[in-house]
CSV table of C-alpha atoms and ligand atoms in Angstrom, one decimal:
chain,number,residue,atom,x,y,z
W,1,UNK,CA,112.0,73.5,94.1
W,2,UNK,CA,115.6,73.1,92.6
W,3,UNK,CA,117.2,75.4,90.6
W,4,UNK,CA,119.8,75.4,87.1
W,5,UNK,CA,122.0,77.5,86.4
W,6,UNK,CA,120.4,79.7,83.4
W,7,UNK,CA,121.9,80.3,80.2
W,8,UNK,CA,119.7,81.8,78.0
W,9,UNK,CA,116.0,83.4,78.2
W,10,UNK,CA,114.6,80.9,76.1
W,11,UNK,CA,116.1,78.0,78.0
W,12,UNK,CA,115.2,79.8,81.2
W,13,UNK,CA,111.3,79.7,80.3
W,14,UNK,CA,111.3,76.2,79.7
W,15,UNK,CA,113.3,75.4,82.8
W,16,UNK,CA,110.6,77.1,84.8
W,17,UNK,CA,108.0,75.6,83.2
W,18,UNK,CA,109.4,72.0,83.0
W,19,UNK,CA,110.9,72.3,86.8
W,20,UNK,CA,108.0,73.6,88.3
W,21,UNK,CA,105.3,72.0,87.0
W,22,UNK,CA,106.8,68.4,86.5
W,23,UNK,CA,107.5,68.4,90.3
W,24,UNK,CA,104.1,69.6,91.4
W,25,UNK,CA,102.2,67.2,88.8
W,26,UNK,CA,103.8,64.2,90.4
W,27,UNK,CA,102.9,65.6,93.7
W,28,UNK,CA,99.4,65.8,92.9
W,29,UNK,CA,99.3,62.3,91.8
W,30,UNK,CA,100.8,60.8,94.5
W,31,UNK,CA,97.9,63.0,96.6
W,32,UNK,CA,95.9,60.1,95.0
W,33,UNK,CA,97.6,57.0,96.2
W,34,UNK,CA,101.4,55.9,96.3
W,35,UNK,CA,102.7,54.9,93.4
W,36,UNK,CA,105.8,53.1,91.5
W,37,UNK,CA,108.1,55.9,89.0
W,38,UNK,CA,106.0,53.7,85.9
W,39,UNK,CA,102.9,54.6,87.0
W,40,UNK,CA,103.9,58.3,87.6
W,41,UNK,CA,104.6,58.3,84.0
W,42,UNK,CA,102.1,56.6,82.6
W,43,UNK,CA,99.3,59.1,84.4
W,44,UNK,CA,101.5,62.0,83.4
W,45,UNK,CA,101.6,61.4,80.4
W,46,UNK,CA,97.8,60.6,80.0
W,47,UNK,CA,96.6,63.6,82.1
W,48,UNK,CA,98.8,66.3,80.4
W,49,UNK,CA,98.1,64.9,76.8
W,50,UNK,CA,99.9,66.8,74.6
W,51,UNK,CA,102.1,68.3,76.4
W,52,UNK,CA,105.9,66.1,75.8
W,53,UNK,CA,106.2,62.6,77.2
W,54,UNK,CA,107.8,62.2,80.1
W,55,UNK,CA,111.7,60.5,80.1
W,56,UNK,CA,112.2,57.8,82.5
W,57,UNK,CA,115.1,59.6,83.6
W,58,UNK,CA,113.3,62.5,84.1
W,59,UNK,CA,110.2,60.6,86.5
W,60,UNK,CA,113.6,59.3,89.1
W,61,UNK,CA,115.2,62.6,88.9
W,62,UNK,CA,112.4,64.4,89.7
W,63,UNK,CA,111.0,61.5,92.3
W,64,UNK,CA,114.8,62.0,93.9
W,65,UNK,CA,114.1,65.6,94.3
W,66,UNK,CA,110.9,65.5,96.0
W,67,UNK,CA,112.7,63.3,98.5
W,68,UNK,CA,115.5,65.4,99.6
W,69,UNK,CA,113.1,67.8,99.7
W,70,UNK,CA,111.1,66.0,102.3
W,71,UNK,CA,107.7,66.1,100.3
W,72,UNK,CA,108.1,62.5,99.2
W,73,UNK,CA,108.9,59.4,100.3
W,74,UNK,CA,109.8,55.8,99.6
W,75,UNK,CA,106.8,53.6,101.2
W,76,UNK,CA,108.2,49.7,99.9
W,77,UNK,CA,110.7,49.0,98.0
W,78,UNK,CA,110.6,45.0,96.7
W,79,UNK,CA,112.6,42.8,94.3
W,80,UNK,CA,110.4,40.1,92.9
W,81,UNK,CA,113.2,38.7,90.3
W,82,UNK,CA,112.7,40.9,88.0
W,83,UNK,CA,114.1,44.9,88.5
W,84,UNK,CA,114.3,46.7,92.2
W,85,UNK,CA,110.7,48.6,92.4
W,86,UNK,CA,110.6,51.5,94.3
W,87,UNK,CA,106.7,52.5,95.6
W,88,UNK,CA,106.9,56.6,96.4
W,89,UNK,CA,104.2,58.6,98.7
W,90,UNK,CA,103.6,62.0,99.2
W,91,UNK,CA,104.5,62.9,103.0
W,92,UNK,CA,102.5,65.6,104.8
W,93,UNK,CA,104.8,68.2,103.9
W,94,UNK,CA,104.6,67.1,100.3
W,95,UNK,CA,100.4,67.6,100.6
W,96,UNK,CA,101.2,71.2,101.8
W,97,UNK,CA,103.2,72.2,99.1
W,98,UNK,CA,101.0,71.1,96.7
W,99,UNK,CA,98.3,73.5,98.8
W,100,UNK,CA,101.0,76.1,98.3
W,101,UNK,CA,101.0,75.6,94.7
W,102,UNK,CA,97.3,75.3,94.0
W,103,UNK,CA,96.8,78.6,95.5
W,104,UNK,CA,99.5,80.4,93.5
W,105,UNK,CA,98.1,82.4,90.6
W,106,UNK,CA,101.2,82.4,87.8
W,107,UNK,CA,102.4,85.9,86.6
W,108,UNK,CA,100.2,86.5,83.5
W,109,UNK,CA,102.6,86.1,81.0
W,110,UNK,CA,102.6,84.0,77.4
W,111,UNK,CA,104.4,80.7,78.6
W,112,UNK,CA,102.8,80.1,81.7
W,113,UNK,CA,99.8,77.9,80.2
W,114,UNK,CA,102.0,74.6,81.1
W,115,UNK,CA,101.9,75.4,85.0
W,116,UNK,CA,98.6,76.7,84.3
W,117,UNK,CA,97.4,73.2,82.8
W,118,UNK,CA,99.0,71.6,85.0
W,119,UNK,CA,96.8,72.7,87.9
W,120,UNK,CA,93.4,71.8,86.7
W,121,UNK,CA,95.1,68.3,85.0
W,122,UNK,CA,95.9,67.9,89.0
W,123,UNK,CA,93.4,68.8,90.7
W,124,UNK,CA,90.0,68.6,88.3
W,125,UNK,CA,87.2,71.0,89.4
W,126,UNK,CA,89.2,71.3,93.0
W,127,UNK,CA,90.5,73.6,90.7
W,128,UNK,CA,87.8,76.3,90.2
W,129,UNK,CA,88.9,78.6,92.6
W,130,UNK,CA,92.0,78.7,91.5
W,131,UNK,CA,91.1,79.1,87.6
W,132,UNK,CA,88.8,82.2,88.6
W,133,UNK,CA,91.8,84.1,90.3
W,134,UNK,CA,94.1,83.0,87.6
W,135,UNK,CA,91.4,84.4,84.9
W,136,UNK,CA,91.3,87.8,87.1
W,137,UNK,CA,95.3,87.9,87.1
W,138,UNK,CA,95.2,87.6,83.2
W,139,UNK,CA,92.4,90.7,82.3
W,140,UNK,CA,94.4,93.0,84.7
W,141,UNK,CA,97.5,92.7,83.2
W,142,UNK,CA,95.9,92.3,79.9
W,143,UNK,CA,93.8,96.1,80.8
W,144,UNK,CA,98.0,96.9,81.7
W,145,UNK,CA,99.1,95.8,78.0
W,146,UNK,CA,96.4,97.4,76.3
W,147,UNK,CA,96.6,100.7,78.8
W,148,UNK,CA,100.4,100.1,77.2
W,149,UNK,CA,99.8,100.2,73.8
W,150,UNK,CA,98.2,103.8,73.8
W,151,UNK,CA,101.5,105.5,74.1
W,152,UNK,CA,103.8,102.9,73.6
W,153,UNK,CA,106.4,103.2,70.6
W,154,UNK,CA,105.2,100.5,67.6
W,155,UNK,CA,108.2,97.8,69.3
W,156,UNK,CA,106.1,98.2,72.6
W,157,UNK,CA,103.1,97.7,70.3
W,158,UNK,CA,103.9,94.5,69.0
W,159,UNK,CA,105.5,93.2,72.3
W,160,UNK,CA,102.2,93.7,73.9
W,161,UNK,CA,99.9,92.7,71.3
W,162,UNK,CA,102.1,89.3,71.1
W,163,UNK,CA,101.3,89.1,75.2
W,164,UNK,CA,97.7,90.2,75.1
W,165,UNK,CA,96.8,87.2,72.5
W,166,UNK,CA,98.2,84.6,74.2
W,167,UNK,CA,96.4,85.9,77.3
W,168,UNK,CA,93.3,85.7,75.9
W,169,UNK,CA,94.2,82.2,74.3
W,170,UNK,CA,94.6,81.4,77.8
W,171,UNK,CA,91.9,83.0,79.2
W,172,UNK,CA,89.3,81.2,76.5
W,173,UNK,CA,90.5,77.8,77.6
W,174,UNK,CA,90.1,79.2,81.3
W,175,UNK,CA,86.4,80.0,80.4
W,176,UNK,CA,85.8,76.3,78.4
W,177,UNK,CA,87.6,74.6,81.7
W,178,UNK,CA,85.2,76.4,84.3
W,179,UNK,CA,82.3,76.0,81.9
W,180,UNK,CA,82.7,72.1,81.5
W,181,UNK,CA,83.6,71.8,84.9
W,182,UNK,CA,80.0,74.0,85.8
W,183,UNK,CA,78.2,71.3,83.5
W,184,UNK,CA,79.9,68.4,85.3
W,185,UNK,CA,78.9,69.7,88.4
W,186,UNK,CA,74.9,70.6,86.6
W,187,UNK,CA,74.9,66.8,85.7
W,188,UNK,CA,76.5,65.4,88.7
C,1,UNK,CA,75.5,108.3,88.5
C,2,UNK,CA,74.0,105.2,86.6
C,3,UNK,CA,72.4,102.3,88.9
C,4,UNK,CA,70.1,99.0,88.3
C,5,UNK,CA,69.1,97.4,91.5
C,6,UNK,CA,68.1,93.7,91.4
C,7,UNK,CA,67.0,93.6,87.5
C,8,UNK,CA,65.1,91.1,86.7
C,9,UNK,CA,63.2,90.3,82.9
C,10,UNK,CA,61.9,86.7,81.3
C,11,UNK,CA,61.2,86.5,77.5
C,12,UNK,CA,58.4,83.7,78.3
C,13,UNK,CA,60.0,80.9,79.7
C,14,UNK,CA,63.6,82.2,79.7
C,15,UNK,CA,65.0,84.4,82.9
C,16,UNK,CA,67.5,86.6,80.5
C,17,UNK,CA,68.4,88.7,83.9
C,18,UNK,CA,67.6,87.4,87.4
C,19,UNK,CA,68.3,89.9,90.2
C,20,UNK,CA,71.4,92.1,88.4
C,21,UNK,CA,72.6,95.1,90.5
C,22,UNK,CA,75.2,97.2,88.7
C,23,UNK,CA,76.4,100.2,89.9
C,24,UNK,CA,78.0,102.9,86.8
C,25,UNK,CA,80.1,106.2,88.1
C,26,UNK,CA,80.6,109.5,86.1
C,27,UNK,CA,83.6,108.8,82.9
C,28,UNK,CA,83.8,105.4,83.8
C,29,UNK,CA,84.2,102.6,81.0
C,30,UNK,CA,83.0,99.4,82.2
C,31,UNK,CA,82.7,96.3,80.1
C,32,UNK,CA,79.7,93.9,80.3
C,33,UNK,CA,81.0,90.1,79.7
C,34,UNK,CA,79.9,86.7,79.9
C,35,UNK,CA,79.0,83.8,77.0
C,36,UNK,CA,76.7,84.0,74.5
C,37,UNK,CA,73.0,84.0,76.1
C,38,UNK,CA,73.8,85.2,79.7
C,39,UNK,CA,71.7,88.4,79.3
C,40,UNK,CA,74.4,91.2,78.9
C,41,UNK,CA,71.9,92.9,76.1
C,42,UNK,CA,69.4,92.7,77.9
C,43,UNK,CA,71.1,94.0,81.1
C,44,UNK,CA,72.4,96.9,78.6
C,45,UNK,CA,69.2,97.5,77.0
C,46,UNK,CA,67.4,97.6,80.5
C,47,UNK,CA,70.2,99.9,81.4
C,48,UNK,CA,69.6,102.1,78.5
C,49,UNK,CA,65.6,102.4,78.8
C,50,UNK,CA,64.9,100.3,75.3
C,51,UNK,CA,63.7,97.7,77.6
C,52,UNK,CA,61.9,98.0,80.7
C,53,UNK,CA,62.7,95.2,83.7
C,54,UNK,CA,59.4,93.6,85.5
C,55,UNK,CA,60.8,94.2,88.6
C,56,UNK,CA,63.8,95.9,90.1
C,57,UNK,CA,64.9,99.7,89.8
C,58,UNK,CA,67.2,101.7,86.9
C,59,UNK,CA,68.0,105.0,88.3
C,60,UNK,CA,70.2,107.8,86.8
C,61,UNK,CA,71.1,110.9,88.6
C,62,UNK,CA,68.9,110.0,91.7
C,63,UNK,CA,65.6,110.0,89.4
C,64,UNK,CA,63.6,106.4,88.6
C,65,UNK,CA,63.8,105.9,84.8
C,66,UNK,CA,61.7,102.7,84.4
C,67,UNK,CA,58.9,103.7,85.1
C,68,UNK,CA,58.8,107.3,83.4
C,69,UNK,CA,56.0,107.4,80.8
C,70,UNK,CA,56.9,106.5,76.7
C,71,UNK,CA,57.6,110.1,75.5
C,72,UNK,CA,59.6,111.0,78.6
C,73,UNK,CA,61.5,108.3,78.1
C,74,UNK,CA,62.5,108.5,75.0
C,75,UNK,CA,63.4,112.5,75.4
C,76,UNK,CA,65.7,111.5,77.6
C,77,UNK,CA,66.9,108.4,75.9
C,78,UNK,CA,67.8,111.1,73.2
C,79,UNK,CA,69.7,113.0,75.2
C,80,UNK,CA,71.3,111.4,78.2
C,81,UNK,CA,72.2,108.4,76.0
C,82,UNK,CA,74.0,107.1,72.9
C,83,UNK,CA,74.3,103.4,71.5
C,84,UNK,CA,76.3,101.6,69.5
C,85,UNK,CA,74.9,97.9,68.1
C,86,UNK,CA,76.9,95.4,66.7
C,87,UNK,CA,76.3,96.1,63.0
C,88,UNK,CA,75.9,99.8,63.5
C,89,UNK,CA,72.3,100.1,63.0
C,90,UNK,CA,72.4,103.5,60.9
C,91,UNK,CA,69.9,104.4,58.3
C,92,UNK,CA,70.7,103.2,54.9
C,93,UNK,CA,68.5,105.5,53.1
C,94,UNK,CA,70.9,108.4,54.5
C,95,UNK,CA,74.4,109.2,54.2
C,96,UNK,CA,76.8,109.1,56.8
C,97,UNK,CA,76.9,112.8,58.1
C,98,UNK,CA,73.1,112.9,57.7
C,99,UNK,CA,72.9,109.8,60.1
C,100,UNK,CA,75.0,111.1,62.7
C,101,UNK,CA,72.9,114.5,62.7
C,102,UNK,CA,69.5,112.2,63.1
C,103,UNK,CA,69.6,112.8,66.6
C,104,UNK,CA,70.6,116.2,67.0
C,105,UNK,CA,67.8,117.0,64.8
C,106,UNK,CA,65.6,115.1,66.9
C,107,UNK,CA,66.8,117.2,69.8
C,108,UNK,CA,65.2,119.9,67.6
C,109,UNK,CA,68.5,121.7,66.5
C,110,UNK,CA,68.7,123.5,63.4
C,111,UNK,CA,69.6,121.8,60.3
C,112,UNK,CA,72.6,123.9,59.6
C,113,UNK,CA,73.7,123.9,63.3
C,114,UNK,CA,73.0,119.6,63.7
C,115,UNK,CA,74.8,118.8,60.0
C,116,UNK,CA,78.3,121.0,61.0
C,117,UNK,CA,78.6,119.4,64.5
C,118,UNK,CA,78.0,116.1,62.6
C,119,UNK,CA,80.5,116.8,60.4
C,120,UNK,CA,83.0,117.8,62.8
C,121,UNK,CA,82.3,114.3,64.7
C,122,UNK,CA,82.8,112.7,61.5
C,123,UNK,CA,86.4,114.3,61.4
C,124,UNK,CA,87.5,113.3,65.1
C,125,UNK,CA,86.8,109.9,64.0
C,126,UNK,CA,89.0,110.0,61.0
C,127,UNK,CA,85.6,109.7,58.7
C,128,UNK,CA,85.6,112.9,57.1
C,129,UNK,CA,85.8,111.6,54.0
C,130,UNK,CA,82.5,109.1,54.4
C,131,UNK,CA,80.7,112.3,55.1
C,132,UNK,CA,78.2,112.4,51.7
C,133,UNK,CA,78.7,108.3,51.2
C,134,UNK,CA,75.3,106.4,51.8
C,135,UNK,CA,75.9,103.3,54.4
C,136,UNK,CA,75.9,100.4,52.1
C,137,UNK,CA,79.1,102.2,50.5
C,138,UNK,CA,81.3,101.8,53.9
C,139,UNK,CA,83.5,99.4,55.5
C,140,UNK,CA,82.5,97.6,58.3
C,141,UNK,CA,85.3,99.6,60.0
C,142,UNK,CA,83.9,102.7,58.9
C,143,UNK,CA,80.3,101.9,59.5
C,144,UNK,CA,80.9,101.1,63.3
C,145,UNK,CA,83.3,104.9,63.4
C,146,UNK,CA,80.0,106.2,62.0
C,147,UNK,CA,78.3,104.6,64.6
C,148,UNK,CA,80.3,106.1,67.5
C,149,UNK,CA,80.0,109.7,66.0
C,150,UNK,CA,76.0,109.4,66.0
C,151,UNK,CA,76.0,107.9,69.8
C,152,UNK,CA,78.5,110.8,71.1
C,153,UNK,CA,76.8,113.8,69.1
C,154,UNK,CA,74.4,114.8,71.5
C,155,UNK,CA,77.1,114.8,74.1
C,156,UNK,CA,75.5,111.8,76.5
C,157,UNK,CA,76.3,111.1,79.9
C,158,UNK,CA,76.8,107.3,79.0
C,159,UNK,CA,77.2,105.7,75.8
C,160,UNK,CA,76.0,102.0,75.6
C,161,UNK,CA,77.9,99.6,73.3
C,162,UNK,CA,76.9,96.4,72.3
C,163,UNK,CA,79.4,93.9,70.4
C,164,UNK,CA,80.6,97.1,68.8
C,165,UNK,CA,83.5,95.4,66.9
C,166,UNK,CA,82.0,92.1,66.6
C,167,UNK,CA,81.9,92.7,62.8
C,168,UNK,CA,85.3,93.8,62.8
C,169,UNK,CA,89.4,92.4,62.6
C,170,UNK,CA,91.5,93.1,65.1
C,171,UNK,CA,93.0,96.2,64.0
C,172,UNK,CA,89.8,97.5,62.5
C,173,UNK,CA,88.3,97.1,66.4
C,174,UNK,CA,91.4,98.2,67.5
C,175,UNK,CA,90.7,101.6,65.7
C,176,UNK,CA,86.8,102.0,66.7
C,177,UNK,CA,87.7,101.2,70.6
C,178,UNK,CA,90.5,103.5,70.7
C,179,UNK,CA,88.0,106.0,68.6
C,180,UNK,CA,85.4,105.5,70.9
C,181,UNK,CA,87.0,105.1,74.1
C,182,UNK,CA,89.3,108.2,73.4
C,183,UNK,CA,86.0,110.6,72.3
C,184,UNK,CA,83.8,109.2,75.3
C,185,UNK,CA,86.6,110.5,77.7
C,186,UNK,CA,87.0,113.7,76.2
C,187,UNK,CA,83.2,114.3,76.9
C,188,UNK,CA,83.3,113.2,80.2
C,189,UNK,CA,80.8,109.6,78.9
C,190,UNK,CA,81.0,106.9,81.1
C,191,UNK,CA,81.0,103.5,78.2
C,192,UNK,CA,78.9,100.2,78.9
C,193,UNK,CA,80.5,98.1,76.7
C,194,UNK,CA,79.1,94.6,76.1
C,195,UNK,CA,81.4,92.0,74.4
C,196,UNK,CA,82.3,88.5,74.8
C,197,UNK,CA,85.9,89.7,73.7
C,198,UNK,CA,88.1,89.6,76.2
C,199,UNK,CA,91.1,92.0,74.3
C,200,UNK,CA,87.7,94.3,73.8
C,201,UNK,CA,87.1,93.8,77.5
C,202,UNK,CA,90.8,94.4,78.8
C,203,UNK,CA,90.2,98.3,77.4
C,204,UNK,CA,87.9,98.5,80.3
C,205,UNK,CA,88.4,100.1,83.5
C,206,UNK,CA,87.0,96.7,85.3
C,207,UNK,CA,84.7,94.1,84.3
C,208,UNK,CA,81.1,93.0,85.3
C,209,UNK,CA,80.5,89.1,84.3
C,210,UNK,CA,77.1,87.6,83.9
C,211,UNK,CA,76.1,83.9,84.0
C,212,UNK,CA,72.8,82.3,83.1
C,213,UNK,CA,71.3,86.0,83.9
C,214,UNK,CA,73.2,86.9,87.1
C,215,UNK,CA,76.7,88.7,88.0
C,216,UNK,CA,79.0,86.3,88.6
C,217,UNK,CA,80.3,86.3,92.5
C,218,UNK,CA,83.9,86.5,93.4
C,219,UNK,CA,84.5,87.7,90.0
C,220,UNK,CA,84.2,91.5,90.3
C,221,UNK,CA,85.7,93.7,92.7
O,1,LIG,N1,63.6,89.5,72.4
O,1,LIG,C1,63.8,88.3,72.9
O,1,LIG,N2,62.8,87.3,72.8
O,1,LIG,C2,63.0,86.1,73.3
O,1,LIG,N3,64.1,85.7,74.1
O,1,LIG,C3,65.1,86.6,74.2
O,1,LIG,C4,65.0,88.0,73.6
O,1,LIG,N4,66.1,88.6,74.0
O,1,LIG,C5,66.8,87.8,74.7
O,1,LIG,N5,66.2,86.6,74.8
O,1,LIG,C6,66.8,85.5,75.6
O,1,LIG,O1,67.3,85.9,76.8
O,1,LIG,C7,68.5,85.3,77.2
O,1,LIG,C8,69.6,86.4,77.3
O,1,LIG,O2,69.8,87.0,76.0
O,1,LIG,P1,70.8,88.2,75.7
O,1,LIG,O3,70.6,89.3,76.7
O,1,LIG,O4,70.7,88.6,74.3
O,1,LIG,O5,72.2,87.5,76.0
O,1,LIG,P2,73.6,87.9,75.5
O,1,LIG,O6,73.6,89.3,75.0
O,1,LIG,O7,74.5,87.8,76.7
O,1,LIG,O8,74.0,86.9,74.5
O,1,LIG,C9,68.8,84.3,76.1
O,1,LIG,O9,68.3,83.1,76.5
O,1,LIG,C10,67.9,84.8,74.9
O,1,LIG,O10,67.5,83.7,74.1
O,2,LIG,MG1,74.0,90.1,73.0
């Protein structure tokens, strides 16, 4: 999906995480079933509580990016009075994309945990598979970091201590997700 | 070096291990993880001959363990093997360098031979100075480095820790893994270590997870 020109680190993390995931979370839920920019924004915002509302703005920018990108599409468009209403669907490209991106692991570093979310807000316990590769992803590089920290200098230290306990923040919510989803599955 | 095939053990009702095969090689560190209740001390204590499985095989070396008699056991318990507990375990009635020489002189070295090489354990772990202080008198910290120096004495060819910084803050488990880790290389040990920790677990050369008494598939390479 679409780049920005990158100014600063900071700006750059939240670029990746608000690009990437906002696209791929309105993919997923048109997966469901077609829906009008409203609705899109009313589910996001419902299914990644906490994380910040989405703008308006934002839902028809994004929307307009997933069509000239081919993976959405306009399916009605109709004028009852009131404001033009635009109904969007995913098109078959659009569903393999979202394949793509429920099989990508993200690079084990602090900051990923919206993209991470994101999946499992998406996808429910389609999502299993995903979460135990993610969780193996996060304990190798978390055996790097601490591998690190034997002869690092006390900057490196720090640096990787910061990393290593937001992996394991992470990886505890991975655990709780694949647990609840286990005792969903026990009581299904 | 170290293998269980197809562990299994109840405590009445409950299946604590059902059908575990683990595989240990020489000087490797492995960590044992999984939530609270999905067996790991009892896969370590089947491991380390303080429990014996109802069925499957432990096997160190090429030689059955499980099913060797009481005393032989424990002879070789003594000296193929240390452990580590959660809360250290160590006599309270003795002081620190006398604990860490209990097993030496249960080995049946001298006195004067087992309290030196105690000593000198005590200073690798930076716990010289703990030497002639009773238990009750330590940190939790220094307790745990105590601990290590009483499971590595004997020079085993695994050390088995369970929760071993549980007790502990992160720097202070921080210390005792590095301690323990660095010490059990030196001797060629391979580690078992059992935590629910995941920063414990990451010091680990890979990972074995149990669930509700298994290993966990897809999990472990
Ligand atoms: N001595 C015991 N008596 C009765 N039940 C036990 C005993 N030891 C373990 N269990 C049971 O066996 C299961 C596994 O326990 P344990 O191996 O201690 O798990 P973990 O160390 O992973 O928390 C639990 O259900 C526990 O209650
Ligand atoms: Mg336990």
């Amino acid at each position: 999906m679409g780049n920005r020109a990158i100014s600063s680190p900071r700006l750059f993390i939240e670029c990746i995480v608000v690009i990437m995931s906002t696209g791929h979370v309105l993919l997923g839920l048109l997966a469901e079933r077609p829906q009008h920019g409203y609705e899109l924004k009313k589910e996001h915002d419902q299914r990644l509580a906490g994380a910040k509302p989405l703008a308006y703005g934002q839902v028809y920018a994004t929307l307009q990016r997933l069509e000239r990108d081919g993976f959405a599409e306009v399916a009605e468009t109709r004028q009852e009075g009131g404001p033009e209403r635009t109904l969007y669907a995913i098109t078959e490209e659009g569903r393999a994309e979202l394949e793509r991106w429920l099989g990508t692991i993200e690079p084990p570093a602090p900051y990923v945990a919206g993209g991470l979310f994101a999946r499992v807000a998406v996808a429910g316990k389609a999502a299993d598979g995903y979460l135990v590769r993610q969780r193996e992803a996060h304990l190798a590089r978390m055996r790097e970091l601490t591998a690190e920290k034997a002869s690092g200098t006390p900057a490196r230290v720090l640096a990787a201590d910061y990393a290593l306990q937001h992996l394991d923040a992470d990886l505890r919510w991975i655990e709780t997700a694949l647990a609840r989803m286990k005792e969903e599955g026990d009581h299904a | 070096m170290l293998e269980a095939r197809g562990l299994s053990k109840s405590f009445g009702r409950a299946r604590a291990l059902d059908g575990v095969s683990v595989e240990i090689a020489p000087g490797e560190v492995v960590a044992v993880t999984g939530p609270s209740g999905a067996g790991k001390s009892t896969l370590l204590h089947c491991l380390a001959g303080v429990l014996r499985p109802e069925s499957g095989e432990v096997v160190l070396d090429g030689r059955r363990i499980d099913t060797l008699g009481e005393a032989e056991l424990t002879a070789l318990r003594r000296q193929s093997f240390g452990i580590v507990f959660q809360f250290g375990e160590l006599v309270p009635e003795l002081s620190a360098v006398e604990n860490v020489a209990l097993p030496l002189l249960f080995n049946r070295h001298g006195r004067g031979e087992a309290m030196a090489a105690a000593a000198e354990w005590l200073e690798r772990l930076e716990v010289a100075d703990c030497a002639d202080q009773r238990i009750g008198e330590l940190s939790g910290g220094q307790r745990q480095r105590v601990a290590v120096a009483r499971a590595l004495v004997t020079g085993p060819r695994v050390v088995f820790a369970d929760e071993p910084t549980g007790a502990l803050d992160t720097l202070g488990g921080e210390q005792v893994m590095t301690a323990m880790l660095g010490a059990a290389r030196a001797g060629g040990a391979a580690v078992v270590l059992v935590t629910h920790d995941n920063r414990v677990a990451a010091y680990a050369d890979r990972e074995i997870t149990l669930r509700d008494g298994a290993v966990l598939a897809g999990v472990n390479p």
